[in-house]
PDB file of C-alpha atoms in Angstrom:
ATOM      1  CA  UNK A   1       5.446 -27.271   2.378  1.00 34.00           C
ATOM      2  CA  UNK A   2       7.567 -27.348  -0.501  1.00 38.00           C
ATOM      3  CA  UNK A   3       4.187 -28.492  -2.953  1.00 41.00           C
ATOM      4  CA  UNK A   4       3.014 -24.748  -0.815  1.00 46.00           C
ATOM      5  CA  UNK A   5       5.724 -22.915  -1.690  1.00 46.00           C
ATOM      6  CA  UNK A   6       5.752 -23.510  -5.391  1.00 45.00           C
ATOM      7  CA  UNK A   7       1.878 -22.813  -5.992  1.00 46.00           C
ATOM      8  CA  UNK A   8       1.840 -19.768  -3.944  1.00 44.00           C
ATOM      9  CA  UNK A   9       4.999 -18.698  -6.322  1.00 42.00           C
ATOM     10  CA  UNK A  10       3.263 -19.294  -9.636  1.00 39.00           C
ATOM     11  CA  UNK A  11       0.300 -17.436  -8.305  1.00 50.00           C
ATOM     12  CA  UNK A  12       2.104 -14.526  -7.318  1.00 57.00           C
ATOM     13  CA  UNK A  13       3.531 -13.799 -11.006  1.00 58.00           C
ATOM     14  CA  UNK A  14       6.949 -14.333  -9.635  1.00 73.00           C
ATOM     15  CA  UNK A  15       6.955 -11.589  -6.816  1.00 83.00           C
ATOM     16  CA  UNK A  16       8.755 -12.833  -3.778  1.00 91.00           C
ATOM     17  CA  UNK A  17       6.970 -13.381  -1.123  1.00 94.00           C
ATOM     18  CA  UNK A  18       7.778 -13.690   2.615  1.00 95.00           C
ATOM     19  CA  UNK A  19       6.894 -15.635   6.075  1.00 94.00           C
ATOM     20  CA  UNK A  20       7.596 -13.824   9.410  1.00 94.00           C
ATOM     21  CA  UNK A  21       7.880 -15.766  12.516  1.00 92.00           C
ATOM     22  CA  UNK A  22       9.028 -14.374  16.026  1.00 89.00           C
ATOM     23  CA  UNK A  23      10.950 -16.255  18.579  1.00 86.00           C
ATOM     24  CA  UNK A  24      12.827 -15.454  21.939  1.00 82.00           C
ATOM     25  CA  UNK A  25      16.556 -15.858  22.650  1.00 81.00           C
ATOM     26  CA  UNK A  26      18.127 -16.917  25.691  1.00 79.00           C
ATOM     27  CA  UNK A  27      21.300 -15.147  25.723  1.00 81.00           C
ATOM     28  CA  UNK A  28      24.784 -15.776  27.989  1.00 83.00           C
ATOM     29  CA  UNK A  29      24.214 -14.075  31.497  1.00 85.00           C
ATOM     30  CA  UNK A  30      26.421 -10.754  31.556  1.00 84.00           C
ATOM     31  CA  UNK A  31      25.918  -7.399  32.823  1.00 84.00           C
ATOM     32  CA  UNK A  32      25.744  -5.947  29.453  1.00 85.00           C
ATOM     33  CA  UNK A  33      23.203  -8.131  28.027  1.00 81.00           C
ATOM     34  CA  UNK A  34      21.343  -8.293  31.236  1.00 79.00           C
ATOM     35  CA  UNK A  35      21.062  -4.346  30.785  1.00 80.00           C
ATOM     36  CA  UNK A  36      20.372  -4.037  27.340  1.00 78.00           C
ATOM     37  CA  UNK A  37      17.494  -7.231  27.065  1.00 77.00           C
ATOM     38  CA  UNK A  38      16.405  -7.996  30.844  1.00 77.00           C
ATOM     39  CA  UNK A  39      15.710 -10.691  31.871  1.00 74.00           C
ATOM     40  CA  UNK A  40      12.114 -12.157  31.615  1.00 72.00           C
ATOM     41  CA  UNK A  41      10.279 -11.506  34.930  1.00 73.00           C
ATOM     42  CA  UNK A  42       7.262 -14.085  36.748  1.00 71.00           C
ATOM     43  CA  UNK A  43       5.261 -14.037  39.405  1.00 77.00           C
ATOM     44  CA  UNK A  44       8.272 -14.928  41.685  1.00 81.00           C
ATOM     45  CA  UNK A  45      10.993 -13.260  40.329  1.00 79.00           C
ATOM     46  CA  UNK A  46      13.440 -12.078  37.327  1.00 76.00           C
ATOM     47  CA  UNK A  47      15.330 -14.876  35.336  1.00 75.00           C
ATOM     48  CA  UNK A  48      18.743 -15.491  35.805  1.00 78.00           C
ATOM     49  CA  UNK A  49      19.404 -15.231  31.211  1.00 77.00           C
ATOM     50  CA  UNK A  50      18.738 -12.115  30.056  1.00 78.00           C
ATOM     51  CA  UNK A  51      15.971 -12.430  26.879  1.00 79.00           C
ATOM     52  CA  UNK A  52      16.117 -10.989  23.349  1.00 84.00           C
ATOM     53  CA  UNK A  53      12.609 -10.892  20.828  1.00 85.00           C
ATOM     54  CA  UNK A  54      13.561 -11.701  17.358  1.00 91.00           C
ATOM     55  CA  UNK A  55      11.356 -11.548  13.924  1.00 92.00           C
ATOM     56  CA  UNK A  56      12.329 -13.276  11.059  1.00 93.00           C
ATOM     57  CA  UNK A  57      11.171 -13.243   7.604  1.00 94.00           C
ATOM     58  CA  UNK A  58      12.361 -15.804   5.372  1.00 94.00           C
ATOM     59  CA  UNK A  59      11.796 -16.049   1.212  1.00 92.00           C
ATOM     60  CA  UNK A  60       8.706 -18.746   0.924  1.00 89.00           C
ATOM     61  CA  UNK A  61      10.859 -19.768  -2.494  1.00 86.00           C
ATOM     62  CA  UNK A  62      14.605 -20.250  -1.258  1.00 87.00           C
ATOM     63  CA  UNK A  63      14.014 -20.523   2.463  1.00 88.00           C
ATOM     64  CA  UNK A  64      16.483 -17.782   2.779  1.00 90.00           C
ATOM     65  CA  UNK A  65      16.337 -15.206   5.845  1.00 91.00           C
ATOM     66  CA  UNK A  66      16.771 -11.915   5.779  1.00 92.00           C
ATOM     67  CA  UNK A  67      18.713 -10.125   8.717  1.00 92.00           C
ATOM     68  CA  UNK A  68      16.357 -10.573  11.523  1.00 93.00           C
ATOM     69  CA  UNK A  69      14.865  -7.918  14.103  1.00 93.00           C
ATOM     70  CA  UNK A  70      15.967  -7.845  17.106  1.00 87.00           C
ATOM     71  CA  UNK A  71      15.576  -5.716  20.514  1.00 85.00           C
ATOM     72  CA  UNK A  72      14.411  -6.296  24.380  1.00 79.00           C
ATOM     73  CA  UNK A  73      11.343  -8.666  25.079  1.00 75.00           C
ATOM     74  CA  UNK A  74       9.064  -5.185  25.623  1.00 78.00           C
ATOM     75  CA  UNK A  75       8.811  -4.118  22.113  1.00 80.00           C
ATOM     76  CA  UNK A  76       6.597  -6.430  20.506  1.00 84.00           C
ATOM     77  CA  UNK A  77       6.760  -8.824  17.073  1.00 87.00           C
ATOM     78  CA  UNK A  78       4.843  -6.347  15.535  1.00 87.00           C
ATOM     79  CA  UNK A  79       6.689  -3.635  16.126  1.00 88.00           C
ATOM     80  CA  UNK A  80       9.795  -5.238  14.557  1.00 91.00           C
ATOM     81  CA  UNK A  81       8.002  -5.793  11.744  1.00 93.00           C
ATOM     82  CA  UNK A  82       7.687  -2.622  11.068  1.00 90.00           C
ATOM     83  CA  UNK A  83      11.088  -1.998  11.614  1.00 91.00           C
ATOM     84  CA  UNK A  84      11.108  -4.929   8.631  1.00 93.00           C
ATOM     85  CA  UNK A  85       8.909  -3.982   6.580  1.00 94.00           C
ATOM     86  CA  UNK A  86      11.574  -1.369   4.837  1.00 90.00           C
ATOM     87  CA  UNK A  87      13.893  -4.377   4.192  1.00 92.00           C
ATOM     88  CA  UNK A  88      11.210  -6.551   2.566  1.00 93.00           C
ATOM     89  CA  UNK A  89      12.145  -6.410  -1.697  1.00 92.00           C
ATOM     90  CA  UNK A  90       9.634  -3.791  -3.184  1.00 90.00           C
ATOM     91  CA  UNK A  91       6.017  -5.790  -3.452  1.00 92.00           C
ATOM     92  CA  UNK A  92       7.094  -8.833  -1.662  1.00 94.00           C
ATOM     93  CA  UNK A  93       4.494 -10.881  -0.225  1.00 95.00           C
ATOM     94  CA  UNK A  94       3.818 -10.742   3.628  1.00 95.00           C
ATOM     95  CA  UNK A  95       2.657 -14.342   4.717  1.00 95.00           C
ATOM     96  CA  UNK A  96       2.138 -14.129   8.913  1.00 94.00           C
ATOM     97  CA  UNK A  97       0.552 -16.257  11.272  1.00 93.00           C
ATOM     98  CA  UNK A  98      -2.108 -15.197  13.532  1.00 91.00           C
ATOM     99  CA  UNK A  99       0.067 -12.694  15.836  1.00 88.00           C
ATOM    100  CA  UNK A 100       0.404 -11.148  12.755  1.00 92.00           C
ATOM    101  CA  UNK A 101      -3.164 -11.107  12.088  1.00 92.00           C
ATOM    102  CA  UNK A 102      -4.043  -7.831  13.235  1.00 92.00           C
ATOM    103  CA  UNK A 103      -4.889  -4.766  11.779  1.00 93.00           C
ATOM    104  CA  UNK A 104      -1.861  -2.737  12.534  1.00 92.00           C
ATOM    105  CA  UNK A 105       0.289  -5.424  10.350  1.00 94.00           C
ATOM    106  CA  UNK A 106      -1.942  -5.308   7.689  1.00 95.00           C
ATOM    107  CA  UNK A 107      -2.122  -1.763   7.577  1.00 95.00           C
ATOM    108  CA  UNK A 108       1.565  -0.731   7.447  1.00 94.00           C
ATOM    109  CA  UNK A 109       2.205  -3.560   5.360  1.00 95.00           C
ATOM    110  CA  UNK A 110      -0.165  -2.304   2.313  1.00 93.00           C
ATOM    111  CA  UNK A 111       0.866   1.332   3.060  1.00 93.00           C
ATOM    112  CA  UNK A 112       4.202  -0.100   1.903  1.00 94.00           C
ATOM    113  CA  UNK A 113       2.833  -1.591  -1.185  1.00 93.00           C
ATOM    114  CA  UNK A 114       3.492  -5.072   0.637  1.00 95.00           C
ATOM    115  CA  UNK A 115       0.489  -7.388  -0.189  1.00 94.00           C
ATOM    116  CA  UNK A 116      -0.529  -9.502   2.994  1.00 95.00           C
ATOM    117  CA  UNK A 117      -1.412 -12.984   3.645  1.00 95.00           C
ATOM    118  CA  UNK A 118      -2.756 -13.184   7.211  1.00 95.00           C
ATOM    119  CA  UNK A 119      -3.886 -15.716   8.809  1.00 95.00           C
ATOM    120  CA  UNK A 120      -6.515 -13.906  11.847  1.00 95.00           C
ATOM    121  CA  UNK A 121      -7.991 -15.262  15.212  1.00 93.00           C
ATOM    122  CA  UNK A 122     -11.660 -16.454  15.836  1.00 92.00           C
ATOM    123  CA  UNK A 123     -12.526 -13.257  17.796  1.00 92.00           C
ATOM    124  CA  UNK A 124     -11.409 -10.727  15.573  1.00 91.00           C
ATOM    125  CA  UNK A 125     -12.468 -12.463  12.454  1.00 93.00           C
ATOM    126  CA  UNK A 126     -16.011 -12.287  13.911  1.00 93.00           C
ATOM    127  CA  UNK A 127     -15.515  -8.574  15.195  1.00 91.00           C
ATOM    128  CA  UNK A 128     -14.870  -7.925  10.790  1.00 91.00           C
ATOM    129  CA  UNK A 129     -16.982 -10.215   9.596  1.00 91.00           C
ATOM    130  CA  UNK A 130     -21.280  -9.013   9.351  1.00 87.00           C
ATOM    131  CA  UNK A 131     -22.005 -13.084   8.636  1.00 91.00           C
ATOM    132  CA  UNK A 132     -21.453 -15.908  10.730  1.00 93.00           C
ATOM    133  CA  UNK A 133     -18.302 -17.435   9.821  1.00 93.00           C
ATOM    134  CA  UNK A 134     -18.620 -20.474   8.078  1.00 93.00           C
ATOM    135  CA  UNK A 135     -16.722 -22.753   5.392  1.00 94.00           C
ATOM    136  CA  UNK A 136     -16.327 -21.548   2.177  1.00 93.00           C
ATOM    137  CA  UNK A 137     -16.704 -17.302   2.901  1.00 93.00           C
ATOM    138  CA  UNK A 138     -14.695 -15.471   0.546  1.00 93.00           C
ATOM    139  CA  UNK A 139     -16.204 -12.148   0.709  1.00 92.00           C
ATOM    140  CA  UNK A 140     -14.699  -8.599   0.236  1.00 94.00           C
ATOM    141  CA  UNK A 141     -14.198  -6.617   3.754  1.00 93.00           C
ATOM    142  CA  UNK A 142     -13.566  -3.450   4.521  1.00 93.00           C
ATOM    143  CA  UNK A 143     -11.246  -3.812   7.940  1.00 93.00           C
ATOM    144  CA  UNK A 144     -11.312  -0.755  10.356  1.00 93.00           C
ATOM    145  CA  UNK A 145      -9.366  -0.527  13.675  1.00 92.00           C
ATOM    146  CA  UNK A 146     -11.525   0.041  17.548  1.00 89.00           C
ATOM    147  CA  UNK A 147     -10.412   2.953  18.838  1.00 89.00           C
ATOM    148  CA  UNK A 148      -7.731   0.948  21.093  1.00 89.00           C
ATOM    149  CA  UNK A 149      -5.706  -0.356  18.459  1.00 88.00           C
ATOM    150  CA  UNK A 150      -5.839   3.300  16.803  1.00 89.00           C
ATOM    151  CA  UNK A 151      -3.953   5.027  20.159  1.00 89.00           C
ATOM    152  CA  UNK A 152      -2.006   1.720  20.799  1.00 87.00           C
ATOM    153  CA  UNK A 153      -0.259   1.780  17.302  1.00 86.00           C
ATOM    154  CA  UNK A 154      -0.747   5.577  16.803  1.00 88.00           C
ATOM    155  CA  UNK A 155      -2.804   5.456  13.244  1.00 89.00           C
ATOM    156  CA  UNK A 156      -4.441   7.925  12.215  1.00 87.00           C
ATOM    157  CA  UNK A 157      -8.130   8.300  12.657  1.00 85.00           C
ATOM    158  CA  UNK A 158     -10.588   6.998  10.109  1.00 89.00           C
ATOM    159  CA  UNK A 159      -7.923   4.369   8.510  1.00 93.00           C
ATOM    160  CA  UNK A 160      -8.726   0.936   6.854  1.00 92.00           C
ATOM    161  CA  UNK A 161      -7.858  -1.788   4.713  1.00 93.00           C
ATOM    162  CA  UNK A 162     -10.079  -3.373   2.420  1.00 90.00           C
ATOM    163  CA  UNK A 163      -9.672  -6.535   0.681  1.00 91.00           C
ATOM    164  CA  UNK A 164     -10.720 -10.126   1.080  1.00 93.00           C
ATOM    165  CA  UNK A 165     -11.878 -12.430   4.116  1.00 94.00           C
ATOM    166  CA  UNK A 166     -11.512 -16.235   3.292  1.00 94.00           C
ATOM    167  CA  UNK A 167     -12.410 -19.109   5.345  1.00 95.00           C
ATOM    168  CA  UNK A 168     -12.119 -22.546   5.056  1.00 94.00           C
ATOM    169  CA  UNK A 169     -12.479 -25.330   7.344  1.00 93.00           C
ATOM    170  CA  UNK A 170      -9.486 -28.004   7.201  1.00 92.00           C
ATOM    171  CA  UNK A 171      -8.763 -31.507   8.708  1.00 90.00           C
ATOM    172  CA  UNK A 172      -4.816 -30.952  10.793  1.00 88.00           C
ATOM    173  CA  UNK A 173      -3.274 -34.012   9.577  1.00 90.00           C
ATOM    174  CA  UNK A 174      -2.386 -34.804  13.219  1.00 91.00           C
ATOM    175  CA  UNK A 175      -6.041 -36.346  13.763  1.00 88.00           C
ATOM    176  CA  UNK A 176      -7.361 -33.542  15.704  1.00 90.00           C
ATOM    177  CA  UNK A 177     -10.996 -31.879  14.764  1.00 92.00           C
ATOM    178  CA  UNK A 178     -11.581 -30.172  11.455  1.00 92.00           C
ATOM    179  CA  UNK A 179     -11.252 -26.050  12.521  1.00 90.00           C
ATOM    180  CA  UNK A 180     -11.664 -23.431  10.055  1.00 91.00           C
ATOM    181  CA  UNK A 181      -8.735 -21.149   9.019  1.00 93.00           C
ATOM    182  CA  UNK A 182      -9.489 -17.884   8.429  1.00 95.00           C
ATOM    183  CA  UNK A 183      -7.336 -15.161   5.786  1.00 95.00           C
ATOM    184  CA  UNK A 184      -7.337 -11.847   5.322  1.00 95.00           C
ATOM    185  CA  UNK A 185      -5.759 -11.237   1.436  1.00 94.00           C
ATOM    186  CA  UNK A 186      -4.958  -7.615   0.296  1.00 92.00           C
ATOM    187  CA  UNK A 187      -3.753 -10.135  -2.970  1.00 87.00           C
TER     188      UNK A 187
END
């Protein structure tokens, strides 16, 4: 990680550059807390602890945080990040896993002069991608939004972001098969 961190900072001329993660929070079972993040329901019923979402984005150089994001399991990780995105330093790096691999991320992120490093999922790599994805594609893209994800995340009509598709197929070093990771770059 560390061997990561330092080649991704001398590539990025010294612009900081951040990883955002989301997580859930159990929090103590009171009335207040139980009205302002309720509890998580399932098929059976609601949970006794009421839940929080959280998004945190921490410095891929110092392993800082900044404040996190916070609110009631129903808004989404994305949706914090935006709330995030106005904290970030001016051109920091966005570095996001594949929750954050969607067009709505990568759209208010560059619209924010935020460069993105996103890491996307099989299905909607193919739905961008006019070639069979493969090892060694590093092609430039032009990513639109369907029509869902444009009423969804209110953009406006006719938006995209174009930049670079990368894939590469790597061996986890947990033994498991070789899969191929695929990035979309606005870097």
């Amino acid at each position: 990680v560390v061997r990561g961190a330092k080649a991704l900072h001398v590539r990025t001329a010294g612009r900081q550059a951040f990883f955002v993660d989301g997580t859930t929070v159990r929090t103590p079972h009171t009335a207040e807390l139980c009205e302002a993040y309720p509890p998580a329901l399932n098929q059976h019923r609601a949970s006794h602890w009421p839940m929080l979402r959280m998004l945190v984005a921490h410095d891929l150089d110092t392993g800082l945080a900044l404040r996190p994001e916070w609110d009631s399991r129903r808004v989404s990780e994305q949706q914090l990040l935006e709330r995030l995105l106005d904290r970030l330093p001016h051109e920091a790096i966005l570095i996001g896993d594949r929750n954050f691999g969607v067009f709505s991320v990568a759209y208010r992120a560059t619209q924010r002069t935020h460069p993105v490093v996103l890491r996307l999922q099989l299905h909607r790599a193919k739905r961008i991608c006019p070639e069979p994805l493969r090892d060694g594609i590093d092609r430039q893209i032009c990513w639109k939004p369907t029509p869902s994800e444009c009423r969804k995340h209110k953009l406006p009509v006719g938006v995209s972001v174009q930049e670079q598709l990368v894939v590469r197929q790597v061996q986890p070093s947990d033994g498991s098969p070789p899969l191929l990771l695929i990035l979309f770059t606005t870097l």
